[in-house]
Short mmCIF file of C-alpha atoms in Angstrom, two decimals:
data_model
loop_
_atom_site.label_atom_id
_atom_site.label_comp_id
_atom_site.label_asym_id
_atom_site.label_seq_id
_atom_site.Cartn_x
_atom_site.Cartn_y
_atom_site.Cartn_z
CA MET A 1 -44.10 40.82 46.22
CA GLY A 2 -47.03 38.44 46.38
CA GLN A 3 -49.67 40.81 45.14
CA GLN A 4 -51.25 40.61 41.68
CA ARG A 5 -50.00 42.71 38.93
CA GLY A 6 -53.20 43.51 37.41
CA GLY A 7 -56.70 42.39 37.36
CA ALA A 8 -42.40 -10.34 -21.15
CA GLN A 9 -40.91 -11.17 -24.64
CA ARG A 10 -41.59 -9.22 -27.77
CA ALA A 11 -43.00 -11.64 -30.37
CA GLU A 12 -41.84 -9.65 -33.30
CA GLU A 13 -38.18 -9.00 -32.33
CA PRO A 14 -35.34 -9.43 -34.72
CA ASN A 15 -33.50 -12.63 -34.30
CA ASP A 16 -30.14 -11.06 -34.85
CA GLU A 17 -30.25 -8.87 -31.89
CA PRO A 18 -27.49 -10.00 -29.43
CA TYR A 19 -28.78 -8.44 -26.21
CA ASP A 20 -30.42 -9.89 -23.16
CA ARG A 21 -34.19 -9.76 -22.82
CA SER A 22 -34.49 -10.90 -19.27
CA GLY A 23 -35.71 -7.46 -18.28
CA GLY A 24 -38.62 -7.57 -20.66
CA ARG A 25 -42.27 -8.49 -19.92
CA SER A 26 -43.15 -12.22 -19.82
CA PRO A 27 -46.17 -14.17 -18.44
CA GLY A 28 -44.18 -14.85 -15.39
CA GLY A 29 -42.26 -11.66 -15.15
CA PRO A 30 -42.45 -8.63 -13.03
CA VAL A 31 -45.94 -7.16 -12.73
CA PRO A 32 -46.07 -3.25 -12.63
CA ASP A 33 -47.02 -1.90 -9.26
CA PRO A 34 -50.63 -0.81 -9.76
CA GLY A 35 -49.97 1.99 -7.27
CA LEU A 36 -47.32 3.49 -9.48
CA GLY A 37 -48.69 5.12 -12.48
CA ASP A 38 -46.89 6.41 -15.55
CA GLU A 39 -47.06 9.99 -14.11
CA PRO A 40 -45.10 10.98 -11.11
CA VAL A 41 -47.05 10.58 -7.95
CA PRO A 42 -46.64 12.47 -4.68
CA GLY A 43 -44.08 10.91 -2.43
CA PRO A 44 -41.76 11.67 0.61
CA ALA A 45 -40.29 14.52 -1.02
CA GLU A 46 -43.60 16.46 -1.39
CA ALA A 47 -44.40 15.57 2.07
CA ASP A 48 -41.13 16.89 3.46
CA ARG A 49 -41.57 20.25 1.52
CA SER A 50 -45.02 20.51 3.00
CA ARG A 51 -43.81 20.00 6.56
CA ILE A 52 -40.93 22.42 6.08
CA SER A 53 -43.36 24.90 4.62
CA CYS A 54 -45.60 24.66 7.62
CA ALA A 55 -42.71 24.88 10.10
CA ARG A 56 -41.36 28.05 8.46
CA ASN A 57 -44.92 29.47 8.66
CA LEU A 58 -45.15 28.71 12.23
CA ALA A 59 -41.58 30.12 12.84
CA ARG A 60 -42.58 33.41 11.28
CA VAL A 61 -45.45 34.02 13.62
CA LEU A 62 -43.61 32.66 16.75
CA PRO A 63 -42.00 36.04 17.65
CA ALA A 64 -45.35 37.84 17.85
CA LEU A 65 -46.77 34.85 19.86
CA LEU A 66 -43.91 35.07 22.33
CA ILE A 67 -44.56 38.77 22.78
CA LEU A 68 -48.24 38.42 23.28
CA VAL A 69 -47.89 35.33 25.58
CA GLY A 70 -45.21 37.36 27.51
CA ALA A 71 -47.32 40.32 27.99
CA PHE A 72 -50.24 38.24 29.18
CA TYR A 73 -48.10 36.40 31.72
CA ASP A 74 -46.33 39.49 33.02
CA TYR A 75 -49.55 41.31 33.53
CA PHE A 76 -51.67 38.53 35.15
CA THR A 77 -49.09 36.72 37.36
CA PRO A 78 -47.48 37.93 40.70
CA MET A 79 -44.49 40.16 40.62
CA ALA A 80 -42.23 37.35 41.64
CA PHE A 81 -42.71 35.75 38.23
CA THR A 82 -41.21 37.28 34.99
CA ALA A 83 -41.70 36.84 31.35
CA GLY A 84 -38.37 38.21 30.43
CA PRO A 85 -37.17 34.99 28.71
CA LEU A 86 -40.19 35.20 26.38
CA PHE A 87 -39.55 38.83 25.50
CA THR A 88 -35.82 38.23 24.85
CA ALA A 89 -36.53 35.13 22.88
CA ALA A 90 -38.72 36.90 20.19
CA PRO A 91 -36.02 39.01 18.57
CA LEU A 92 -33.59 36.06 18.67
CA VAL A 93 -36.18 34.00 16.79
CA ALA A 94 -36.79 36.75 14.26
CA ALA A 95 -33.00 37.34 13.67
CA PRO A 96 -32.35 34.33 11.16
CA LEU A 97 -35.87 34.49 9.78
CA PHE A 98 -36.90 38.12 9.21
CA SER A 99 -35.26 41.06 7.21
CA LEU A 100 -33.15 43.45 9.09
CA ARG A 101 -36.20 45.81 9.32
CA GLY A 102 -38.42 43.03 10.61
CA THR A 103 -35.81 42.07 13.32
CA VAL A 104 -35.66 45.74 14.55
CA LEU A 105 -39.32 46.03 14.73
CA THR A 106 -39.60 42.90 16.66
CA GLY A 107 -36.92 44.13 19.11
CA ILE A 108 -38.76 47.38 19.37
CA ALA A 109 -42.21 45.66 19.87
CA ALA A 110 -40.90 43.40 22.57
CA LEU A 111 -39.35 46.49 24.46
CA VAL A 112 -42.58 48.65 24.03
CA ALA A 113 -44.62 45.56 25.43
CA VAL A 114 -42.39 45.54 28.51
CA LEU A 115 -42.50 49.17 29.08
CA THR A 116 -46.29 49.37 28.60
CA ILE A 117 -46.90 46.54 31.19
CA HIS A 118 -44.62 48.25 33.66
CA ILE A 119 -46.21 51.62 33.20
CA ARG A 120 -49.66 50.04 33.78
CA LEU A 121 -48.46 48.49 36.94
CA GLY A 122 -46.61 51.33 38.11
CA ILE A 123 -43.34 49.49 38.48
CA VAL A 124 -41.25 51.21 35.75
CA PHE A 125 -38.54 52.63 38.08
CA LYS A 126 -38.10 49.46 40.19
CA VAL A 127 -34.92 47.47 39.95
CA ASP A 128 -36.44 44.33 38.69
CA ALA A 129 -38.39 46.27 36.00
CA LEU A 130 -35.29 48.13 34.88
CA THR A 131 -33.17 45.11 34.70
CA GLN A 132 -35.82 43.37 32.56
CA VAL A 133 -35.94 46.46 30.11
CA VAL A 134 -32.20 46.59 29.77
CA THR A 135 -32.04 42.79 29.19
CA VAL A 136 -34.65 43.12 26.40
CA ALA A 137 -32.92 46.00 24.74
CA THR A 138 -29.56 44.21 24.88
CA VAL A 139 -30.91 41.01 23.33
CA GLY A 140 -32.68 43.11 20.64
CA ALA A 141 -29.39 44.73 19.74
CA LEU A 142 -27.74 41.36 19.51
CA ALA A 143 -30.47 39.99 17.52
CA VAL A 144 -29.92 42.92 14.90
CA LEU A 145 -26.17 41.93 14.80
CA ILE A 146 -27.00 38.31 14.42
CA ASN A 147 -29.45 39.29 11.46
CA ILE A 148 -26.70 41.21 9.80
CA LEU A 149 -24.31 38.43 9.91
CA VAL A 150 -26.82 35.81 8.80
CA ARG A 151 -27.69 38.00 5.73
CA ARG A 152 -24.02 38.31 4.82
CA THR A 153 -23.64 34.61 5.05
CA ASP A 154 -26.76 34.06 2.99
CA GLU A 155 -25.39 36.43 0.22
CA ARG A 156 -22.16 34.48 0.28
CA LEU A 157 -24.00 31.20 -0.03
CA ALA A 158 -26.13 32.65 -2.88
CA SER A 159 -22.96 33.75 -4.72
CA ALA A 160 -21.53 30.22 -4.22
CA HIS A 161 -24.88 28.78 -5.43
CA GLN A 162 -24.74 30.89 -8.58
CA ILE A 163 -21.15 30.08 -9.16
CA ALA A 164 -21.98 26.26 -8.94
CA GLU A 165 -25.06 26.67 -11.32
CA ALA A 166 -22.88 28.38 -13.74
CA ALA A 167 -20.05 25.53 -13.47
CA GLN A 168 -22.82 23.01 -13.94
CA ARG A 169 -24.02 24.69 -17.12
CA ALA A 170 -20.43 25.03 -18.44
CA VAL A 171 -19.28 21.63 -17.66
CA LEU A 172 -22.62 19.61 -17.81
CA PRO A 173 -24.92 21.62 -20.04
CA GLU A 174 -28.59 20.55 -20.36
CA PRO A 175 -29.15 19.01 -23.78
CA ASP A 176 -31.62 20.51 -26.10
CA ARG A 177 -35.03 18.87 -25.94
CA ARG A 178 -34.81 17.93 -29.46
CA ILE A 179 -31.58 16.67 -31.24
CA GLY A 180 -31.49 15.09 -34.67
CA GLY A 181 -35.07 14.26 -34.79
CA LEU A 182 -34.91 12.49 -31.40
CA ASP A 183 -36.66 13.65 -28.13
CA VAL A 184 -34.08 14.07 -25.42
CA ALA A 185 -34.17 14.52 -21.61
CA ALA A 186 -31.48 14.45 -18.93
CA ARG A 187 -31.46 14.64 -15.22
CA TYR A 188 -28.64 14.89 -12.60
CA GLU A 189 -29.49 14.00 -9.01
CA ALA A 190 -26.54 14.90 -6.59
CA ALA A 191 -26.18 12.65 -3.38
CA GLN A 192 -24.82 15.56 -1.50
CA ALA A 193 -27.24 18.24 -0.50
CA GLY A 194 -26.54 21.56 -2.29
CA ALA A 195 -24.28 20.11 -4.72
CA PHE A 196 -24.89 20.45 -8.48
CA ILE A 197 -22.28 18.25 -10.18
CA GLY A 198 -19.97 15.52 -9.27
CA GLY A 199 -18.37 12.50 -11.12
CA ASP A 200 -21.30 11.49 -13.16
CA LEU A 201 -21.59 12.83 -16.75
CA TYR A 202 -23.69 12.86 -19.98
CA ALA A 203 -23.59 14.49 -23.46
CA VAL A 204 -25.60 14.24 -26.51
CA GLN A 205 -24.31 15.60 -29.97
CA ASP A 206 -25.63 15.35 -33.45
CA SER A 207 -23.01 14.43 -35.98
CA PRO A 208 -22.58 13.44 -39.63
CA HIS A 209 -22.60 9.93 -38.51
CA GLY A 210 -25.81 10.07 -36.35
CA VAL A 211 -26.73 11.32 -32.97
CA ARG A 212 -23.92 10.36 -30.43
CA LEU A 213 -24.44 9.85 -26.71
CA ALA A 214 -22.24 9.40 -23.73
CA VAL A 215 -23.03 8.47 -20.17
CA GLY A 216 -20.09 7.92 -17.63
CA ASP A 217 -19.25 7.72 -13.99
CA VAL A 218 -15.80 8.98 -13.02
CA ARG A 219 -14.31 7.14 -10.01
CA GLY A 220 -14.02 9.27 -6.97
CA LYS A 221 -15.49 12.66 -5.72
CA GLY A 222 -14.75 16.38 -5.42
CA MET A 223 -13.01 18.64 -7.86
CA GLU A 224 -10.78 16.00 -9.24
CA ALA A 225 -13.89 14.11 -10.51
CA VAL A 226 -15.24 17.16 -11.94
CA ALA A 227 -12.05 18.05 -13.83
CA ALA A 228 -12.27 14.57 -15.14
CA VAL A 229 -15.78 15.16 -16.32
CA ALA A 230 -14.77 18.21 -18.11
CA VAL A 231 -12.03 16.55 -19.90
CA LEU A 232 -14.16 13.65 -21.02
CA ILE A 233 -17.07 15.86 -22.25
CA GLY A 234 -14.57 18.16 -24.17
CA ALA A 235 -12.96 15.14 -25.73
CA PHE A 236 -16.27 13.58 -26.56
CA ARG A 237 -17.61 16.70 -28.30
CA GLU A 238 -14.50 16.82 -30.54
CA ALA A 239 -14.41 13.01 -31.28
CA ALA A 240 -18.25 12.71 -31.84
CA GLU A 241 -17.74 15.16 -34.84
CA GLN A 242 -14.70 13.71 -36.30
CA GLU A 243 -14.48 10.03 -35.58
CA ALA A 244 -16.28 7.61 -38.08
CA THR A 245 -17.28 4.95 -35.52
CA PRO A 246 -18.26 4.79 -31.78
CA GLU A 247 -15.32 2.63 -31.37
CA ALA A 248 -13.00 5.32 -32.49
CA VAL A 249 -14.81 7.68 -30.21
CA ALA A 250 -14.10 5.46 -27.30
CA GLN A 251 -10.25 5.26 -28.15
CA ARG A 252 -10.30 9.14 -28.28
CA LEU A 253 -11.56 9.24 -24.85
CA GLU A 254 -9.17 6.75 -23.70
CA ARG A 255 -6.27 8.82 -25.01
CA ALA A 256 -7.58 11.99 -23.50
CA LEU A 257 -7.75 10.39 -19.97
CA ALA A 258 -4.18 8.96 -20.43
CA ARG A 259 -2.87 12.43 -21.73
CA GLU A 260 -4.46 14.31 -18.89
CA GLY A 261 -3.14 11.62 -16.42
CA THR A 262 0.36 12.17 -17.73
CA ARG A 263 0.10 15.87 -17.43
CA ARG A 264 -0.91 15.50 -13.73
CA LYS A 265 1.70 12.98 -13.16
CA GLY A 266 -0.12 9.62 -12.96
CA LEU A 267 -3.64 8.50 -13.57
CA ASP A 268 -3.99 7.98 -9.86
CA ALA A 269 -3.87 11.75 -9.43
CA PHE A 270 -6.56 12.09 -12.13
CA GLU A 271 -9.32 9.76 -10.87
CA GLY A 272 -7.98 6.56 -12.35
CA PHE A 273 -10.90 5.25 -14.63
CA THR A 274 -14.31 6.08 -15.79
CA THR A 275 -17.10 3.60 -16.63
CA ALA A 276 -18.96 4.86 -19.68
CA VAL A 277 -21.30 3.70 -22.33
CA LEU A 278 -21.22 5.33 -25.82
CA ALA A 279 -24.03 5.08 -28.34
CA GLU A 280 -24.66 6.20 -31.97
CA ILE A 281 -28.10 6.30 -33.30
CA THR A 282 -28.22 6.43 -37.09
CA HIS A 283 -30.22 9.17 -38.82
CA GLU A 284 -31.83 6.38 -41.05
CA GLY A 285 -32.64 2.81 -40.46
CA GLY A 286 -33.41 2.86 -36.75
CA LEU A 287 -30.16 1.28 -35.36
CA VAL A 288 -28.27 2.06 -32.25
CA ARG A 289 -24.65 1.06 -32.01
CA ILE A 290 -23.31 0.81 -28.42
CA VAL A 291 -19.84 0.47 -26.91
CA ASN A 292 -19.82 -0.37 -23.25
CA ARG A 293 -16.74 0.35 -21.06
CA GLY A 294 -17.73 -1.32 -17.82
CA HIS A 295 -20.97 0.67 -17.32
CA PRO A 296 -24.57 -0.31 -16.43
CA PRO A 297 -26.24 -1.37 -19.66
CA PRO A 298 -28.89 0.88 -21.32
CA LEU A 299 -32.43 -0.24 -21.22
CA LEU A 300 -34.73 -0.12 -24.50
CA LEU A 301 -38.37 0.49 -23.70
CA TYR A 302 -40.67 -0.20 -26.51
CA ALA A 303 -44.00 1.68 -27.25
CA ASP A 304 -45.99 -1.27 -26.02
CA GLY A 305 -44.18 -1.57 -22.69
CA THR A 306 -41.77 -4.24 -23.47
CA LEU A 307 -38.30 -3.82 -21.97
CA VAL A 308 -34.95 -5.09 -23.34
CA THR A 309 -31.77 -4.87 -21.42
CA LEU A 310 -28.87 -4.05 -23.87
CA ALA A 311 -26.30 -5.88 -22.00
CA ALA A 312 -22.70 -6.00 -23.69
CA ALA A 313 -21.80 -9.44 -25.13
CA ASN A 314 -18.06 -8.65 -24.54
CA PRO A 315 -17.61 -6.62 -21.55
CA ALA A 316 -14.59 -4.12 -21.88
CA LEU A 317 -12.49 -2.33 -19.30
CA PRO A 318 -13.46 1.16 -18.11
CA LEU A 319 -11.86 4.10 -19.80
CA GLY A 320 -8.43 4.82 -18.33
CA MET A 321 -7.49 1.22 -17.75
CA GLY A 322 -5.96 0.70 -21.26
CA GLU A 323 -2.59 -0.10 -19.77
CA LEU A 324 -3.96 -3.25 -18.23
CA GLY A 325 -4.78 -4.86 -21.41
CA SER A 326 -5.76 -4.30 -25.07
CA TRP A 327 -9.25 -5.47 -25.78
CA PRO A 328 -10.58 -3.96 -29.04
CA ASP A 329 -13.87 -2.16 -28.77
CA ARG A 330 -16.75 -3.68 -30.56
CA ALA A 331 -20.04 -1.92 -31.05
CA GLN A 332 -23.08 -3.95 -30.84
CA GLU A 333 -26.15 -3.05 -32.85
CA ALA A 334 -29.76 -3.13 -31.83
CA ARG A 335 -33.02 -1.87 -33.59
CA PHE A 336 -34.43 1.38 -32.34
CA PRO A 337 -37.96 1.48 -33.72
CA HIS A 338 -40.36 4.46 -33.75
CA GLY A 339 -41.91 5.02 -30.27
CA ALA A 340 -39.06 3.48 -28.43
CA THR A 341 -36.94 5.09 -25.74
CA LEU A 342 -33.46 4.36 -24.75
CA LEU A 343 -32.59 4.91 -21.13
CA PHE A 344 -28.94 5.35 -19.94
CA HIS A 345 -28.07 5.64 -16.29
CA THR A 346 -25.21 5.53 -13.81
CA ASP A 347 -25.00 3.23 -10.96
CA GLY A 348 -26.45 5.92 -8.59
CA LEU A 349 -29.95 4.41 -9.99
CA SER A 350 -29.27 0.64 -9.99
CA GLU A 351 -27.36 0.59 -6.69
CA ALA A 352 -29.90 2.75 -4.83
CA ARG A 353 -30.82 0.87 -1.65
CA ASP A 354 -33.87 0.93 0.50
CA ALA A 355 -33.85 0.58 4.36
CA GLN A 356 -33.51 -3.16 4.06
CA GLY A 357 -30.53 -3.02 1.62
CA ARG A 358 -32.47 -3.97 -1.42
CA PHE A 359 -31.45 -2.52 -4.65
CA TYR A 360 -33.62 -0.54 -6.98
CA ASP A 361 -33.99 -2.56 -10.18
CA PRO A 362 -34.87 -0.29 -12.96
CA ALA A 363 -35.52 -3.12 -15.54
CA ALA A 364 -37.95 -4.83 -13.24
CA ARG A 365 -39.63 -1.52 -12.12
CA LEU A 366 -40.09 -0.26 -15.88
CA ALA A 367 -41.13 -3.51 -17.55
CA GLY A 368 -44.60 -3.32 -18.92
CA ARG A 369 -45.04 0.54 -18.34
CA THR A 370 -45.21 3.23 -20.94
CA PHE A 371 -44.45 6.91 -20.72
CA PRO A 372 -45.55 9.75 -22.75
CA GLY A 373 -42.06 11.17 -23.23
CA PRO A 374 -38.43 10.94 -21.87
CA ASP A 375 -38.86 13.85 -19.49
CA VAL A 376 -41.79 12.00 -17.70
CA LEU A 377 -39.86 8.89 -17.64
CA LEU A 378 -36.95 10.50 -15.80
CA ALA A 379 -39.17 12.51 -13.53
CA THR A 380 -40.97 9.20 -12.59
CA LEU A 381 -37.59 7.30 -12.11
CA SER A 382 -36.27 10.24 -9.85
CA GLU A 383 -39.25 10.23 -7.58
CA GLU A 384 -39.38 6.42 -7.30
CA VAL A 385 -35.86 6.29 -6.32
CA ARG A 386 -36.22 8.96 -3.86
CA ARG A 387 -39.14 7.01 -2.38
CA HIS A 388 -37.15 3.73 -2.42
CA THR A 389 -34.32 5.18 -0.62
CA GLY A 390 -36.41 7.26 1.76
CA GLY A 391 -35.22 10.40 0.23
CA ALA A 392 -31.46 10.02 0.71
CA LEU A 393 -29.29 9.00 -2.15
CA THR A 394 -25.76 7.58 -1.48
CA ASP A 395 -24.36 8.22 -4.79
CA ASP A 396 -24.79 10.89 -7.67
CA MET A 397 -27.31 9.67 -10.31
CA ALA A 398 -27.22 10.69 -14.02
CA LEU A 399 -30.18 9.87 -16.18
CA LEU A 400 -30.44 10.33 -19.97
CA ALA A 401 -33.37 9.29 -22.03
CA VAL A 402 -33.71 9.47 -25.86
CA ARG A 403 -37.00 8.82 -27.79
CA ARG A 404 -37.48 8.16 -31.31
CA PRO A 405 -40.88 9.72 -32.33
#
């Protein structure tokens, strides 16, 4: 047995504009981070993808390495030592990574390597050698079975993935890049990995009264929140076309939630309330009218980098809370000049925290910066938030940007 086996402030702003300008650029205001350009820069997400890609490439060559190392070990070590674990590990590693054919070929390669070494050493009919051959063959067969089960699971997941994408397109369709003469971009970032849609919503629609927009955040998670999103977007589409004012649109959404809550036997069973901001951009005159129902205020980015926070002068209750009091909706107006961009967002952006618990402040981060288009703005925001949070969002984030060319 012991023998060897082988040899700031904008100077020309209108005075009648009621909104807070504290987020704008000023001599003592926030200074843009020189390391963050107007274009998205590589961050942790790209680094993670690169590491994952390297790990996958290594895993794909690992079965072959295991067989080669096993063959070398078995041939050049005393008979008391065995490389059986290496040969059996090769098809098990291949099972979840390779195709069925690749897994079968890996198992055959491991079995052929074991038999070849035993034949060269003249020990093919010894008990230990036969045991090793049977073990490798058995594990190879189990690896094929595992591969079949994994493939079936992958097919089911792919089907669920396609259904989720279809549901997203149906409930929260991507708006056109150009609506009513405005450049439009939208983005939805789900906090839960693999999720496509949650309780955040956005919608843009041209109407006889102007381009109308809605961004909201339904209280709660899961399918009830998705159902509320579907109800609100459907009601908004109809109201945006028919109602003469954004205040009337807000009231239609309020009634839609109340009606659906009654149908489901109580608003608590239907996600209670929804924070929302509604806007109407006139076709002529460069004005935006905003009704805010308890939602984070929109940001207005001028072409020169000046930023204005369009905070509501008279905050109102969220949608679905009309029974608690009757505060009439009052739209506030602001000028929306050429080259300016309106940014709407949910609290998944403004309440994103870093490792020290500090919030991401979009007004401070964006003041003084310019972007070539709304799509670049949203891509930059998304990447910066991922970097700020270390790549893990704690809440869904909906972003909608509209630019007047």
